[in-house]
C-alpha positions as a printed NumPy array, in Angstrom:
array([[  0.381,  -0.25 ,  -0.15 ],
       [  1.181,   3.192,  -1.208],
       [  1.01 ,   6.071,   1.75 ],
       [ -0.864,   9.34 ,   0.708],
       [  2.337,  11.555,   1.001],
       [  3.379,  10.204,  -2.257],
       [ -0.063,  11.333,  -3.687],
       [  0.542,  14.782,  -1.861],
       [  3.804,  14.997,  -3.574],
       [  2.323,  13.918,  -7.016],
       [ -0.564,  16.555,  -6.518],
       [  1.921,  19.245,  -5.9  ],
       [  4.402,  18.514,  -8.918],
       [  1.467,  18.407, -11.054],
       [ -0.046,  21.27 , -10.013],
       [  2.975,  23.262, -10.122],
       [  3.759,  22.324, -14.053],
       [  0.382,  22.896, -15.037],
       [  0.598,  26.286, -13.062],
       [  3.633,  27.17 , -15.244],
       [  1.752,  25.831, -18.487],
       [ -1.156,  27.75 , -17.581],
       [  0.955,  30.947, -16.544],
       [  2.074,  30.955, -20.007],
       [ -1.155,  30.531, -21.9  ],
       [ -2.48 ,  33.38 , -19.888],
       [  0.029,  35.7  , -20.63 ],
       [ -0.978,  34.907, -24.543],
       [ -4.183,  35.702, -23.411],
       [ -6.14 ,  38.65 , -23.692],
       [ -6.123,  40.895, -20.563],
       [ -8.364,  39.421, -18.342],
       [ -9.059,  36.234, -19.881],
       [ -5.757,  34.331, -18.347],
       [ -7.829,  34.282, -14.705],
       [-10.199,  31.457, -16.316],
       [ -6.881,  29.401, -16.087],
       [ -6.565,  29.897, -12.412],
       [ -8.24 ,  26.681, -11.308],
       [ -7.123,  24.221, -14.438],
       [ -3.976,  23.474, -12.537],
       [ -5.714,  21.702,  -9.597],
       [ -8.437,  20.13 , -11.721],
       [ -6.061,  18.223, -13.63 ],
       [ -4.034,  17.088, -11.09 ],
       [ -6.635,  16.141,  -9.139],
       [ -7.772,  13.985, -12.293],
       [ -4.35 ,  12.662, -12.543],
       [ -3.67 ,  11.555,  -8.564],
       [ -7.344,  10.33 ,  -8.601],
       [ -6.065,   7.787, -11.76 ],
       [ -2.716,   7.027, -10.443],
       [ -4.164,   5.843,  -7.019],
       [ -7.419,   4.246,  -8.477],
       [ -4.579,   2.023, -11.053],
       [ -2.515,   1.794,  -7.933],
       [ -5.115,   0.854,  -5.062],
       [ -7.246,  -0.592,  -7.463],
       [ -9.912,   0.45 ,  -5.176],
       [-11.832,   3.884,  -4.405],
       [-10.064,   5.791,  -1.313],
       [-11.844,   5.123,   2.054],
       [-13.864,   7.948,   3.578],
       [-11.095,   8.783,   5.663],
       [ -8.171,   9.212,   2.548],
       [-11.215,  11.125,   0.913],
       [-11.226,  13.332,   3.74 ],
       [ -6.993,  13.47 ,   4.064],
       [ -6.621,  13.949,   0.149],
       [ -9.194,  16.437,  -0.169],
       [ -8.12 ,  18.611,   2.768],
       [ -4.589,  17.817,   1.538],
       [ -5.166,  19.261,  -1.988],
       [ -6.596,  22.424,  -0.963],
       [ -3.676,  23.658,   2.013],
       [ -0.712,  22.459,  -0.794],
       [ -3.021,  24.521,  -3.578],
       [ -3.501,  27.349,  -1.837],
       [ -0.261,  27.373,   0.177],
       [  2.02 ,  27.29 ,  -2.777],
       [ -0.576,  29.604,  -4.17 ],
       [ -0.079,  32.118,  -1.283],
       [  4.063,  31.393,  -1.005],
       [  4.208,  32.226,  -5.154],
       [  2.151,  35.54 ,  -4.229],
       [  5.067,  36.41 ,  -1.645],
       [  7.502,  35.653,  -3.49 ],
       [  6.58 ,  37.585,  -6.878],
       [  6.266,  40.517,  -4.035],
       [  9.199,  40.061,  -3.147],
       [ 10.675,  39.894,  -6.229],
       [  9.27 ,  43.014,  -7.797],
       [ 10.188,  44.5  ,  -4.346],
       [ 13.299,  44.694,  -5.142],
       [ 13.264,  47.523,  -7.679],
       [ 10.475,  49.178,  -5.873],
       [ 10.422,  48.923,  -2.102],
       [  6.959,  50.543,  -1.907],
       [  5.233,  47.56 ,  -2.844],
       [  5.639,  45.491,   0.787],
       [  3.882,  49.379,   2.187],
       [  1.557,  49.555,  -0.491],
       [  0.396,  45.831,   0.091],
       [  0.474,  46.597,   3.773],
       [ -1.627,  49.845,   3.277],
       [ -4.034,  47.663,   1.732],
       [ -4.159,  44.937,   4.205],
       [ -5.48 ,  47.248,   6.586],
       [ -8.503,  48.446,   3.995],
       [-11.772,  46.319,   4.919],
       [-13.176,  46.307,   1.671],
       [ -9.625,  45.201,  -0.057],
       [-10.08 ,  42.505,   2.534],
       [-13.816,  41.649,   1.806],
       [-12.888,  41.347,  -1.722],
       [ -9.795,  38.787,  -1.203],
       [-11.827,  36.548,   1.097],
       [-14.623,  36.456,  -1.241],
       [-12.818,  35.774,  -4.381],
       [-10.786,  32.937,  -2.171],
       [-13.963,  31.711,  -1.065],
       [-15.412,  31.676,  -4.774],
       [-12.673,  29.604,  -5.69 ],
       [-11.839,  27.473,  -2.913],
       [-15.534,  25.7  ,  -1.566],
       [-16.297,  24.739,  -5.16 ],
       [-13.13 ,  23.172,  -5.03 ],
       [-13.046,  20.997,  -1.679],
       [-16.463,  19.904,  -2.253],
       [-16.046,  19.258,  -6.036],
       [-13.007,  16.804,  -4.956],
       [-14.643,  15.787,  -2.322],
       [-17.727,  14.309,  -3.96 ],
       [-14.951,  13.07 ,  -6.971],
       [-12.794,  11.117,  -4.898],
       [-16.196,   9.13 ,  -3.053],
       [-19.389,   8.065,  -4.772],
       [-17.644,   9.283,  -8.823],
       [-14.613,   7.212,  -8.045],
       [-16.486,   3.942,  -7.163],
       [-18.123,   4.385, -10.492],
       [-14.659,   4.739, -12.246],
       [-12.954,   1.955, -10.19 ],
       [-16.206,   0.312, -10.988],
       [-15.621,   0.641, -14.805],
       [-11.68 ,   0.203, -14.413],
       [-11.948,  -2.968, -13.326],
       [-14.965,  -4.624, -14.551]])
């Protein structure tokens, strides 16, 4: 039996790889259209890891595994996105030191924080629920078809 941490590593690697690919695609798209690609890396990595899990384990995830995978994928996705955001701010602040000060001023504005929280929840909640559903009954149907 393969430990779940291997699937978390696969998820991170795939998510990071597809984030880079989608970032390039977003840069080539008209302004504002690139934001559509925000969730694509998560969805592709989630599906890829599920197929890998089903092929290796020859079963659907248990309820406990389902909860761990759903929470772990969410934490990985949002954690590396937050690190990317902070890394980008740090990188650009070397040429413009006021970026950190501007960020701190924005963080003190309740309207800005409300918009950030709403945008986060509009993406995070559906992704969490979709993953939880997909790794449950849907995974069981997929394994039944794969194994006959």
